[in-house]
Short mmCIF file of C-alpha atoms in Angstrom, two decimals:
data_model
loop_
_atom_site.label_atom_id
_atom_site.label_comp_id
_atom_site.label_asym_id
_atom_site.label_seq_id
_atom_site.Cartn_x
_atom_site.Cartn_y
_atom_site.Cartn_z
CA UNK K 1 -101.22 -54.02 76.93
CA UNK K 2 -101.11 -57.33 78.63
CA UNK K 3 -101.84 -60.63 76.98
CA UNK K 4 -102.57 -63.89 78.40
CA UNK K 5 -100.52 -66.74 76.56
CA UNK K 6 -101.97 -70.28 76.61
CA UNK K 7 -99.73 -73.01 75.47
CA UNK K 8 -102.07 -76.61 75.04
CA UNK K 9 -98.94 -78.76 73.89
CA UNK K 10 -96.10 -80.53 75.39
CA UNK K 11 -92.53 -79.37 75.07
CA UNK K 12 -91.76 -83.00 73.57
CA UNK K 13 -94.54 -82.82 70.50
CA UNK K 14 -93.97 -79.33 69.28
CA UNK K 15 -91.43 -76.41 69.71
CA UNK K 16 -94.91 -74.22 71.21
CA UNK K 17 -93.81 -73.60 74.33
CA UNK K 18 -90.11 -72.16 73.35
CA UNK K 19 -91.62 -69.95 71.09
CA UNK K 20 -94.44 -68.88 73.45
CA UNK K 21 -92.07 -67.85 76.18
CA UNK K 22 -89.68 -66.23 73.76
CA UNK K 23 -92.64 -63.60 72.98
CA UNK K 24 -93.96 -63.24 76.21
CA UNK K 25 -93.12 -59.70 77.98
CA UNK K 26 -93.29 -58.18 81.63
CA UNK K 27 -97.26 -58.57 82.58
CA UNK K 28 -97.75 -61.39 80.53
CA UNK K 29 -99.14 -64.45 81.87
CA UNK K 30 -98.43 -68.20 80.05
CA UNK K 31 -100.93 -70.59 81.04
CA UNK K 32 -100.12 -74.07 80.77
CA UNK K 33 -102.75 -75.73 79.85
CA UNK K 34 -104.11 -79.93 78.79
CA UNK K 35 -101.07 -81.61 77.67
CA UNK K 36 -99.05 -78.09 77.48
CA UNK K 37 -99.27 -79.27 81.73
CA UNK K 38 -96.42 -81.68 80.52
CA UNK K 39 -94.07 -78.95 80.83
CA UNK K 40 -94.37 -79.26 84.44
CA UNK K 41 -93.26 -82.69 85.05
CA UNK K 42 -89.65 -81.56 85.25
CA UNK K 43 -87.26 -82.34 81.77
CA UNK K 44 -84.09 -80.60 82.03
CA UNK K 45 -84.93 -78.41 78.95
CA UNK K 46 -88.27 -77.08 80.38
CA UNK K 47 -86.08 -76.35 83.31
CA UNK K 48 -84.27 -73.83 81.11
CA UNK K 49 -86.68 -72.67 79.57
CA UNK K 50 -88.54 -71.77 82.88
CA UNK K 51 -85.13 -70.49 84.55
CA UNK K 52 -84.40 -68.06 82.05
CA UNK K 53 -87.82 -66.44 81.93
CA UNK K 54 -88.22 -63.03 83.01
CA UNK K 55 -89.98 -63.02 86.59
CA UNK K 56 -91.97 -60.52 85.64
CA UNK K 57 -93.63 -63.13 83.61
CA UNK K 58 -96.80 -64.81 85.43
CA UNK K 59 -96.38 -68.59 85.08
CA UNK K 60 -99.56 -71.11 85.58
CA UNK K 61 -101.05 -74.16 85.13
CA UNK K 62 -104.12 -75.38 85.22
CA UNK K 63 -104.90 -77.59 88.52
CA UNK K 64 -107.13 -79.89 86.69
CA UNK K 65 -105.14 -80.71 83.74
CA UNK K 66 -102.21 -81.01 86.31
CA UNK K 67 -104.39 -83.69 88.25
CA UNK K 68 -105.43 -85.77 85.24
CA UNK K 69 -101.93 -86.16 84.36
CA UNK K 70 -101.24 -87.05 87.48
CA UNK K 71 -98.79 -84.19 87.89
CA UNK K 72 -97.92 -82.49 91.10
CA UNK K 73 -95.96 -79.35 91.15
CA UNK K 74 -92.87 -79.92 93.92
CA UNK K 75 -89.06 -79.20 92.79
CA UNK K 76 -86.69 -76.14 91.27
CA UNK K 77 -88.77 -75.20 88.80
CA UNK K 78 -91.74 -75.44 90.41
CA UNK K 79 -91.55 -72.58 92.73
CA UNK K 80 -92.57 -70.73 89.58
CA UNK K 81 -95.61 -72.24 88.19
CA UNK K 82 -98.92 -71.28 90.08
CA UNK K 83 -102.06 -74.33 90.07
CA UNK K 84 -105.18 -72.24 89.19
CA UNK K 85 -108.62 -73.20 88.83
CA UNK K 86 -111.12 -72.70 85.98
CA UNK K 87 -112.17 -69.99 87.99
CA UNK K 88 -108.53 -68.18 88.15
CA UNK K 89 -108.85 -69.08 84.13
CA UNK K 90 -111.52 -66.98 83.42
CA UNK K 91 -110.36 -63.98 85.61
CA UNK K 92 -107.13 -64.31 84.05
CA UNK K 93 -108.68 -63.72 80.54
CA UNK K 94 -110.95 -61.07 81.73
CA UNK K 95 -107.36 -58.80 83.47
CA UNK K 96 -105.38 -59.23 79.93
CA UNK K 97 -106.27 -57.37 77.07
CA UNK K 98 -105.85 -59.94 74.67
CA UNK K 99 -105.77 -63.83 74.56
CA UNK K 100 -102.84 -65.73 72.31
CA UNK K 101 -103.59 -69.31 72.04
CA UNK K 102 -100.45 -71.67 71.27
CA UNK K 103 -101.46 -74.80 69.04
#
């Protein structure tokens, strides 16, 4: 059973994203998504975070929310996260079985 994690807050406001990836299991997917996007933008302790996570862990973004933060994905930790589309959203919820929201 495969869930689909979205995280919707920055590392720097709450502790969501640690805890997120700490539950998050082979076939999972974490979307990043509105100001959870911050994530990307490269602090050393995201870097960590994102380092130590188990590859078999689908890590994404969403492409919007990247652009109106005016975030582009280039660097280390980058070469993990995957831009998607509302599109790729909705497919993404319909492949999992369930849908954890992180708030």
């Amino acid at each position: 059973m495969s869930s689909l994690h979205t995280v919707n807050k920055s590392s720097s406001s709450a502790d969501v994203l640690s805890s997120c990836l700490r539950t998050a299991m082979a076939g999972d997917t974490v979307l990043l998504i509105e100001d959870g996007v911050y994530a990307c933008g490269g602090a050393q302790a995201d870097q960590l975070l994102f380092s130590k996570l188990d590859p078999a862990i689908r890590l994404c973004a969403l492409q919007e929310d990247l652009q109106a933060r005016g975030i582009a994905l280039s660097g280390d930790i980058h070469g993990r996260i995957e831009a998607i589309s509302y599109t790729q959203f909705v497919e993404l919820a319909c492949q999992h079985t369930r849908t954890i929201s992180w708030f």
